[in-house]
Coordinates of C-alpha atoms in Angstrom, one line a residue:
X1494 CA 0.0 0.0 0.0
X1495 CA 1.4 3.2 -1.0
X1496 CA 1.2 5.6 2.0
X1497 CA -1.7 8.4 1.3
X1498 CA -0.7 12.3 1.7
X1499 CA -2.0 13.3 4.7
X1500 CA -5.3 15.2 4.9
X1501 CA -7.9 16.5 7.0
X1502 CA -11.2 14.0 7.4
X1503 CA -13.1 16.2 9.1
X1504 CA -14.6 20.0 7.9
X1505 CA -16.6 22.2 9.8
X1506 CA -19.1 22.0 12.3
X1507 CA -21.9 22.6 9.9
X1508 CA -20.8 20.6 7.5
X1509 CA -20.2 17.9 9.7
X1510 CA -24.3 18.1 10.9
X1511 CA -25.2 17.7 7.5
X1512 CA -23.6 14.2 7.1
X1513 CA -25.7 11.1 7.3
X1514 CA -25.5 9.5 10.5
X1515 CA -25.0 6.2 9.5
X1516 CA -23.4 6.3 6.1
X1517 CA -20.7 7.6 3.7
X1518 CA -23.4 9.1 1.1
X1519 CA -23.1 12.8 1.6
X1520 CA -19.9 12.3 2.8
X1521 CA -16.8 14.4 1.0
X1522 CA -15.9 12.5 -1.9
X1523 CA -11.5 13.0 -1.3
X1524 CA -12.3 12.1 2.1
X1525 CA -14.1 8.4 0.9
X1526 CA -11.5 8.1 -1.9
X1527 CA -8.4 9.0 1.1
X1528 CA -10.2 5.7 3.1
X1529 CA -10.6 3.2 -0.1
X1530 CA -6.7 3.7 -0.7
X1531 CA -6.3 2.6 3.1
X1532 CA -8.7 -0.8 2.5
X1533 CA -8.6 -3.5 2.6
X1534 CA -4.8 -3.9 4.9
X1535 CA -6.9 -1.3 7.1
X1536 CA -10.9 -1.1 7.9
X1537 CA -10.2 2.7 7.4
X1538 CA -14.0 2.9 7.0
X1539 CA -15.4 1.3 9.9
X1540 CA -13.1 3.2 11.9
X1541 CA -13.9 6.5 10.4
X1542 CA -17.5 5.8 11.2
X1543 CA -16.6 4.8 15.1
X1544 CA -15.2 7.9 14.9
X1545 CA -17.7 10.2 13.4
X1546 CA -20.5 8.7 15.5
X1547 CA -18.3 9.7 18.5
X1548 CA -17.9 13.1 17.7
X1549 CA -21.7 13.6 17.0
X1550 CA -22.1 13.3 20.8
X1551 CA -19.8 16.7 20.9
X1552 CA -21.2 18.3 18.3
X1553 CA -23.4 20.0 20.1
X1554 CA -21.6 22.9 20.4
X1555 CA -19.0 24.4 17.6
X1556 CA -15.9 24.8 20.3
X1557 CA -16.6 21.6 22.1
X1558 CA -16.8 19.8 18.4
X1559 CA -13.4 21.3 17.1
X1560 CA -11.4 19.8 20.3
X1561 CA -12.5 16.6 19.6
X1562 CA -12.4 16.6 15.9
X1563 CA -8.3 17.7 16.6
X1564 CA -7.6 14.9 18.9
X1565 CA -9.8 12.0 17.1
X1566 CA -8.1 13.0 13.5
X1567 CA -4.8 13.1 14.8
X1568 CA -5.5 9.4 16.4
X1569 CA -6.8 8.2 13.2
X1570 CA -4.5 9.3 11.2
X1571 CA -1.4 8.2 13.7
X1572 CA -3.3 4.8 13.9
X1573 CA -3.3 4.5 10.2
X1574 CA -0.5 6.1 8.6
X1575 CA 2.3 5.6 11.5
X1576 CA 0.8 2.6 12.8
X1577 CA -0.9 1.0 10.1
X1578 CA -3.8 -0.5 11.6
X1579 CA -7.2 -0.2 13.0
X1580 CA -7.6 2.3 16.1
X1581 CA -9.4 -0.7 17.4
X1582 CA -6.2 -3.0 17.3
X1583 CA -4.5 -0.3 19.4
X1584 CA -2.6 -1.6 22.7
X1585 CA -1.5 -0.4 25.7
X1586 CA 1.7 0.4 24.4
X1587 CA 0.6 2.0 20.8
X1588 CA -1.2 4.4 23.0
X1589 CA 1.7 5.3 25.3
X1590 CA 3.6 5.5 21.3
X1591 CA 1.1 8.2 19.9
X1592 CA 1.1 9.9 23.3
X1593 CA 4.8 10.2 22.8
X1594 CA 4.3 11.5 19.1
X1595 CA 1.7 14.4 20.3
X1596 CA 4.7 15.6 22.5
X1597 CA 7.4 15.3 19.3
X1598 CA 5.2 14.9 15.9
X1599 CA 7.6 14.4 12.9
X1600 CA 7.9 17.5 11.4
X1601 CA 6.1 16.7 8.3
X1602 CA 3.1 17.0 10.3
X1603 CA 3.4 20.0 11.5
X1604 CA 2.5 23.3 9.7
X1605 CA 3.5 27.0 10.0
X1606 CA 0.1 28.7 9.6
X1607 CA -3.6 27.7 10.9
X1608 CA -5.1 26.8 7.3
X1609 CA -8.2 26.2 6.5
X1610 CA -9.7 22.6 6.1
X1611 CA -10.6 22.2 2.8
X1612 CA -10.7 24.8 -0.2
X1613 CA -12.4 25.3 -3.6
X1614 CA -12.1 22.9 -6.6
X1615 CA -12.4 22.8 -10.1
X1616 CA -16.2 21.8 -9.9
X1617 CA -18.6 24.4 -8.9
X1618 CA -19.3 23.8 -5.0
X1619 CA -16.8 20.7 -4.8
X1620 CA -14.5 21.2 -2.0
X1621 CA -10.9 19.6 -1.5
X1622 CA -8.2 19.2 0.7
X1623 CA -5.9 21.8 1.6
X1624 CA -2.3 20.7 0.8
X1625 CA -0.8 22.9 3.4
X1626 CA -3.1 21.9 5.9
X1627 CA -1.4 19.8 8.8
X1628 CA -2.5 17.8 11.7
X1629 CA -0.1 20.0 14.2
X1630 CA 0.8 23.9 14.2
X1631 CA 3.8 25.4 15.3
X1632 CA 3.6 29.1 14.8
X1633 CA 5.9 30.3 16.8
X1634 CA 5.0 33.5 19.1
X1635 CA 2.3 35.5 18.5
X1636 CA 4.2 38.9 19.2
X1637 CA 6.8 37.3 16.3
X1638 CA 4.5 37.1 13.8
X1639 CA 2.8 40.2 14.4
X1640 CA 5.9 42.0 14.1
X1641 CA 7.2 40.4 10.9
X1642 CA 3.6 41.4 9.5
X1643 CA 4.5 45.1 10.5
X1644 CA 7.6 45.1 8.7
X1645 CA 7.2 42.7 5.5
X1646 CA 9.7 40.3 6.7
X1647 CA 9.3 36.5 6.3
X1648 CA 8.1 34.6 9.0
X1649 CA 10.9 32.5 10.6
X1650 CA 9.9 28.8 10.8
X1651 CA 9.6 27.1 14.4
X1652 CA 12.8 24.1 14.1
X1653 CA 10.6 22.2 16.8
X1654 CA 7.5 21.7 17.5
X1655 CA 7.0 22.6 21.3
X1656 CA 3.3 21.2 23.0
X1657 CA 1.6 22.2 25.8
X1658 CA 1.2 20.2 28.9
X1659 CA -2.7 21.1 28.3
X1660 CA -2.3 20.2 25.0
X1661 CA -1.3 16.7 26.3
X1662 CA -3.5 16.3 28.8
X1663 CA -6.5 16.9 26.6
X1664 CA -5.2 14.5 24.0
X1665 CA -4.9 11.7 26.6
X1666 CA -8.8 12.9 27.5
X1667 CA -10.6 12.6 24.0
X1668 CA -8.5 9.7 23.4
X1669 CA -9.7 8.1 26.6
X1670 CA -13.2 9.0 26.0
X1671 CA -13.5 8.0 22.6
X1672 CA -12.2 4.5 23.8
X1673 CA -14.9 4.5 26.5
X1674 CA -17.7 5.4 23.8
X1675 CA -16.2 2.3 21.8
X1676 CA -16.8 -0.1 24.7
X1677 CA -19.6 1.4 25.8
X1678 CA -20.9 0.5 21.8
X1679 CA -20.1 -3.0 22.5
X1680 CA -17.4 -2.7 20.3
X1681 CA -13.8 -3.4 22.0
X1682 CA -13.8 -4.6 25.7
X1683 CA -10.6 -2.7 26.9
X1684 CA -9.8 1.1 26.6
X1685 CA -5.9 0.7 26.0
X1686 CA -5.5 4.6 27.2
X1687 CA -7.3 3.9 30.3
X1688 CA -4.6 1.2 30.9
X1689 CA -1.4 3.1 31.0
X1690 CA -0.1 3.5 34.2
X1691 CA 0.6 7.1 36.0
X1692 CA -0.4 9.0 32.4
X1693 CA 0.6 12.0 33.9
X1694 CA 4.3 11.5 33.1
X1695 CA 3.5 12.4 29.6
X1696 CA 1.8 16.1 31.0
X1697 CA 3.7 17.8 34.0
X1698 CA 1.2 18.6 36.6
X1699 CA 1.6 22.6 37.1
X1700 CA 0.4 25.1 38.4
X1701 CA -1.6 27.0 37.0
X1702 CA 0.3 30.2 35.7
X1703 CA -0.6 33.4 33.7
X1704 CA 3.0 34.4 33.7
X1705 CA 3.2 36.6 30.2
X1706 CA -0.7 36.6 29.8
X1707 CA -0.9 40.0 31.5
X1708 CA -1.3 43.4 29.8
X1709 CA 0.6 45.7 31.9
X1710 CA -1.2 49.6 33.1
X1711 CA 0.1 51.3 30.0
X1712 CA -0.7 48.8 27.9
X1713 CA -4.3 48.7 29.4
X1714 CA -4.8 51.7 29.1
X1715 CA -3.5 52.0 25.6
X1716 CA -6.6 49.1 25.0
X1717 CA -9.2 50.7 26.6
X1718 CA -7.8 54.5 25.6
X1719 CA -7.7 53.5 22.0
X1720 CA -11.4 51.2 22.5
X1721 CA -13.0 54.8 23.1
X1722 CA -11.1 56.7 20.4
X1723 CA -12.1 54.1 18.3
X1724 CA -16.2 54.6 19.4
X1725 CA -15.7 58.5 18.7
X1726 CA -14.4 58.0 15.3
X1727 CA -16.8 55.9 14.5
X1728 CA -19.7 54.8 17.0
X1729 CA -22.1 52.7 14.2
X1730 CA -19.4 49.9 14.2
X1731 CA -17.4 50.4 17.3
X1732 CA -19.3 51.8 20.5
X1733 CA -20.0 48.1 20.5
X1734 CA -16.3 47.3 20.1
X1735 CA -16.2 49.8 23.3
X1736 CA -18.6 47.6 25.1
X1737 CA -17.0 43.9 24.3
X1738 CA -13.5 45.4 25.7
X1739 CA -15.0 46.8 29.0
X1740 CA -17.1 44.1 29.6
X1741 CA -14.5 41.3 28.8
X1742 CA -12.5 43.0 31.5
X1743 CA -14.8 44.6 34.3
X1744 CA -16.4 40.9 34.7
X1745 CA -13.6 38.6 34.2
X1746 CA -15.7 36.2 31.4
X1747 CA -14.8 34.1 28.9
X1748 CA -15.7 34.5 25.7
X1749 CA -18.6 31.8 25.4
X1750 CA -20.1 33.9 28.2
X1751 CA -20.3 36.4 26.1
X1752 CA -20.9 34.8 23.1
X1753 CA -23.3 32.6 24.5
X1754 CA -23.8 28.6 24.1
X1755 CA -26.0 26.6 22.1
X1756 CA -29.0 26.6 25.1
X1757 CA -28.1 29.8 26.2
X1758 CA -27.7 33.5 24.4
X1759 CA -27.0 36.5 26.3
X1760 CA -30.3 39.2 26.2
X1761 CA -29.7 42.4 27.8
X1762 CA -31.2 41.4 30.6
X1763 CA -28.3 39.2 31.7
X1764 CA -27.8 42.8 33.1
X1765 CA -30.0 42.3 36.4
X1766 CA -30.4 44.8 39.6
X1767 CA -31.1 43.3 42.8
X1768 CA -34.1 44.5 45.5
X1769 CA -30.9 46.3 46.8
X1770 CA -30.0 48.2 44.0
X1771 CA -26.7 46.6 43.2
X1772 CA -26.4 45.2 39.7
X1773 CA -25.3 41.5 38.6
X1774 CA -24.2 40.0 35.2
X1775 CA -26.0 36.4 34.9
X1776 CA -24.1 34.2 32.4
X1777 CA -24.3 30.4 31.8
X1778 CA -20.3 29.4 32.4
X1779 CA -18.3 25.8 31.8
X1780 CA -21.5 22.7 32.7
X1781 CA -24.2 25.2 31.7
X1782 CA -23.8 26.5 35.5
X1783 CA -25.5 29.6 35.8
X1784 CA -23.4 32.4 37.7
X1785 CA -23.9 35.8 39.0
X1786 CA -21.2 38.6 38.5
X1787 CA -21.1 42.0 40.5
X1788 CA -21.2 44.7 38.0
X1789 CA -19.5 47.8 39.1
X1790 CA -20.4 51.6 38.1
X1791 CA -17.8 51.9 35.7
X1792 CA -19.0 49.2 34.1
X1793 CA -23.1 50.6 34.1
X1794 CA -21.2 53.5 32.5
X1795 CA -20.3 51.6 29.8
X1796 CA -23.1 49.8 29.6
X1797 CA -25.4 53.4 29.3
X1798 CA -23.1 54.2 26.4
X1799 CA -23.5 51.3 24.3
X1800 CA -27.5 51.3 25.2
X1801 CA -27.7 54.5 23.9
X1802 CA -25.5 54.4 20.9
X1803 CA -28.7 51.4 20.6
X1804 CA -31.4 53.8 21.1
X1805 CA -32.0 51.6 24.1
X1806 CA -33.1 53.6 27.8
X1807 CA -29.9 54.3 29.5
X1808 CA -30.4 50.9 31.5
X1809 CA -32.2 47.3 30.9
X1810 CA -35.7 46.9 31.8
X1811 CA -36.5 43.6 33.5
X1812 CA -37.6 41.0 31.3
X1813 CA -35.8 43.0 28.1
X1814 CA -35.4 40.2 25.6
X1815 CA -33.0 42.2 23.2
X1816 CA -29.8 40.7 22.4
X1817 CA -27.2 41.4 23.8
X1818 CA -24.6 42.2 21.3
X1819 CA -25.8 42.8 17.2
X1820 CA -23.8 41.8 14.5
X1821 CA -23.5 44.9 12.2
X1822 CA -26.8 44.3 10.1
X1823 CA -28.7 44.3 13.1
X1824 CA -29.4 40.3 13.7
X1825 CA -28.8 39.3 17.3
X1826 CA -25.8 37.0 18.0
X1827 CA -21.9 37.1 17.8
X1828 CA -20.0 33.9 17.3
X1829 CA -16.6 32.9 19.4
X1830 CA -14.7 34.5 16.4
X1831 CA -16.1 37.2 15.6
X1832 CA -15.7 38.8 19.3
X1833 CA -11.9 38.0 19.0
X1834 CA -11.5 39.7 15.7
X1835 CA -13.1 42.4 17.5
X1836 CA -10.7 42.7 20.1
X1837 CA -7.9 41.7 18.0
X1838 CA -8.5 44.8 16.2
X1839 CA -8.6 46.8 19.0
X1840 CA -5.2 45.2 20.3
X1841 CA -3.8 45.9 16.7
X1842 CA -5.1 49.6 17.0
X1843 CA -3.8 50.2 20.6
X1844 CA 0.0 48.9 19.2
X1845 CA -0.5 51.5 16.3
X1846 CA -1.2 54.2 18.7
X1847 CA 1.9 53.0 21.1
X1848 CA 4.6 53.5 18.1
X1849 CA 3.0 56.9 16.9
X1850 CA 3.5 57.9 20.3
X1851 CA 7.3 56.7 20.4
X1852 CA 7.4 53.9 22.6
X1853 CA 10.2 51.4 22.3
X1854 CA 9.6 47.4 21.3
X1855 CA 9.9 46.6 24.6
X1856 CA 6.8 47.8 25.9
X1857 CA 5.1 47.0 22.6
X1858 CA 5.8 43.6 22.5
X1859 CA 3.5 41.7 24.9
X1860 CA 1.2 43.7 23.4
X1861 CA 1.4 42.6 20.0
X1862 CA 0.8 38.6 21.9
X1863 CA -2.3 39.2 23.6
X1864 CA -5.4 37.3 23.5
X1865 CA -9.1 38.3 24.1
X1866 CA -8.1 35.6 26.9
X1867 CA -5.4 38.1 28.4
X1868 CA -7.9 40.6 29.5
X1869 CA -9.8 38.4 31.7
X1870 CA -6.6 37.6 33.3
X1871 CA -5.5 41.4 33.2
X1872 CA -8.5 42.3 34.9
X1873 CA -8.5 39.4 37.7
X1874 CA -4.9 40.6 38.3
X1875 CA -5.1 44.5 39.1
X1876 CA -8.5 43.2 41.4
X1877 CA -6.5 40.3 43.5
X1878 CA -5.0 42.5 46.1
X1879 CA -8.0 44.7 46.9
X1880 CA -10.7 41.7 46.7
X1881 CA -11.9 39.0 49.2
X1882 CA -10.3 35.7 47.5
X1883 CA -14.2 33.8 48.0
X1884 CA -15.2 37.0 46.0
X1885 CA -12.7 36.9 43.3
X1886 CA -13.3 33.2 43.1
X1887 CA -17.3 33.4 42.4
X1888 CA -17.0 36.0 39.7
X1889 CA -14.3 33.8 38.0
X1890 CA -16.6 31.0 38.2
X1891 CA -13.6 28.9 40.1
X1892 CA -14.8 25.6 41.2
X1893 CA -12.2 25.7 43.7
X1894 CA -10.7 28.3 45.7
X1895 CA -7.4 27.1 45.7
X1896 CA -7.5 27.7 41.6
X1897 CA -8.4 31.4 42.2
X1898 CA -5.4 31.5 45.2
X1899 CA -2.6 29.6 42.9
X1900 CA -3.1 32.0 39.9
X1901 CA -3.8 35.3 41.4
X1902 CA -3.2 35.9 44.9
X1903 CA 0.3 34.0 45.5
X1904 CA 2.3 37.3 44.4
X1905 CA 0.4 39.8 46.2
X1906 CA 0.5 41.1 49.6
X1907 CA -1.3 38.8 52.1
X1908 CA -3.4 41.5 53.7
X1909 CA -6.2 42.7 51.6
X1910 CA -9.3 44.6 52.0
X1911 CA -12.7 44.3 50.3
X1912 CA -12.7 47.9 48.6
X1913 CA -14.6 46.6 45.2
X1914 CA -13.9 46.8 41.7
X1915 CA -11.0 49.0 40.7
X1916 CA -11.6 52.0 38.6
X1917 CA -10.1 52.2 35.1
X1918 CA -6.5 52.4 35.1
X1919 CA -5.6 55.6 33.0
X1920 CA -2.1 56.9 31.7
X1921 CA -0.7 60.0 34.5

């Protein structure tokens, strides 16, 4: 059998709902061809199937599908191409072996670039496989690759690949629940992930850290300076980029909080005052839990803004089923993405603002690495030492105290007093 180029088997989420459930019909036709070339020395196609039915209990939700769909495709195609043989001839030890290859992938796996799945052919509507596309990305730092977009220089490709102990750990995860939805099916008896002793020698057990997650004040400020400039310029598309920022970082969320979930989409009355007058934030966080966040006055500041940039009263009514955020055409609902572009272009702006003012690369840097993620860690940060950790720990939505103490509070001062939500930190 002559080894097939690698290539994705999976395409997005809703092209993945669309597929029969229980056969190949509507199926991509490269994908079906990649699997004949793999039969008969390997039941690529029962496998495949095992698979797919597997993921459709994820699919659920778009985020929650695309984990999955990583891990599983790697396995598959490990199994296969490395391996050559069924995922369900997989021992004990071959599990242990693609562990090991998630930590050092040969390199003609791993790509330079996120690329998309699969990309226009010849035919009208026929889609095909990416040639660049690779099961692993190493893209080196984000602040590198900013910069060389600055300046027109080449990107400098990564010599190794370098994982995550997440990474890892999540890997060993899918793998070991997609072996438990295999014996659940009455299809193996063993799970040969579940049988590897101590797993977590493949993933060191850390801390958590947001060491270099951080925006420091000027750089803050620089965000939320240039957020505002941005609204005055032009408040049609960006009083609501004004508004993502502010909230992202006055109530410490995640982005699916935001966002919303598949059973859940944020209204403005997630915005909710209490019999005392103090107002909450009510999002549905990680296991659908409902939380409650304390909202503080600069935030309602904010929030007045953006309502009447909406032609919204100043603040929500109870029982206001308006959406929360509008996509610029005026339809409820923004997707994962589309809030990080958002703030992405915000970040982009504030670095743009920092070299017309003259500052050097070393305060521009970090900058240039930041995440959406980085404000809710930003924001967490500056509150630590003036918060109650049970306090900081419930607007998190921390399961455990001891998560909210390990990241936040161990390099602050001990003694700390309850004197709420700091204001906006602003350049002297």
């Amino acid at each position: 059998m002559t080894e097939p180029v690698l290539q994705p088997l999976f395409d997005t989420h809703a092209r993945f709902l669309a597929l029969s459930p229980s056969s190949l019909v509507f199926e991509n036709r490269f994908v079906v061809r990649f699997l004949n070339r793999l039969e008969p020395e390997i039941p690529a196609k029962a496998d495949y199937l095992h698979a797919r039915d597997f993921l459709r209990d994820y699919a659920g939700w778009e985020t929650t599908y695309k984990a999955y769909r990583i891990q599983v495709e790697r396995l598959l195609l490990w199994s296969w191409l490395k391996k050559g043989s069924s995922v369900l001839k997989l021992t004990r030890e071959d599990a242990e072996a693609f562990l090991g290859f998630c930590r050092e992938p040969d390199m003609e796996w791993v790509g330079q670039a996120v690329r998309r799945r699969f990309i226009a052919g010849e035919e009208p509507g026929e889609l095909v496989p990416n040639p660049q596309w690779r099961p692993y990305e190493s893209l080196g730092s984000k602040a590198a690759r900013k910069l060389a977009d600055e300046t027109g220089l080449p990107r400098q490709a990564p010599e190794h690949y370098k994982v995550t102990a997440s990474s890892l750990k999540q890997a060993f995860t899918i793998c070991c629940s997609f072996y438990d939805f295999l014996v659940g099916q009455n299809t193996l008896l063993d799970n040969p992930f579940r049988a590897i002793e101590e797993p977590g020698r493949f993933f060191e057990k850390r801390a958590p850290s947001i060491e270099g997650k951080v925006l420091n004040p000027l750089q803050w400020a620089f965000v939320i300076e240039t957020a505002e400039w941005m609204a005055h310029q032009d408040a049609e598309r960006h009083e609501r980029t004004l508004f993502v920022v502010a909230t992202l970082f006055s109530l410490y969320l995640r982005i699916s909080e935001l966002a919303g979930r598949p059973d859940w989409h944020p209204t403005m009355q997630a915005f909710q005052q209490d019999g005392d007058g103090a107002w909450w934030y009510v999002t549905v966080g990680k296991g659908g839990k409902e939380r409650r966040i304390s909202v503080g006055s600069e935030l309602l500041g904010y929030l007045k803004r953006y309502r009447m940039s909406r032609n919204l009263t100043p603040l929500p009514q109870p029982g206001e089923n308006v959406p929360l955020l509008l996509k610029l055409d005026g339809r409820g609902g923004l997707t994962d993405r589309q809030i990080r572009n958002i703030v992405q272009k915000c970040f982009d702006s504030a670095v743009k603002r920092m070299q017309a003012e003259g500052r050097g690369e070393r305060e521009i840097a970090s900058l240039r690495a930041a995440s959406t993620y980085w404000l809710r860690h930003t924001s967490a940060s500056y509150d630590a030492p003036h918060r109650p950790l049970r306090s900081l720990q419930v607007d998190l939505g921390h399961a455990k105290a001891s998560t909210t103490h390990d990241i936040y509070y161990q390099s602050v001062e001990p003694e700390r007093t309850p004197t709420g939500r700091p204001r906006r930190l602003k350049r002297q």
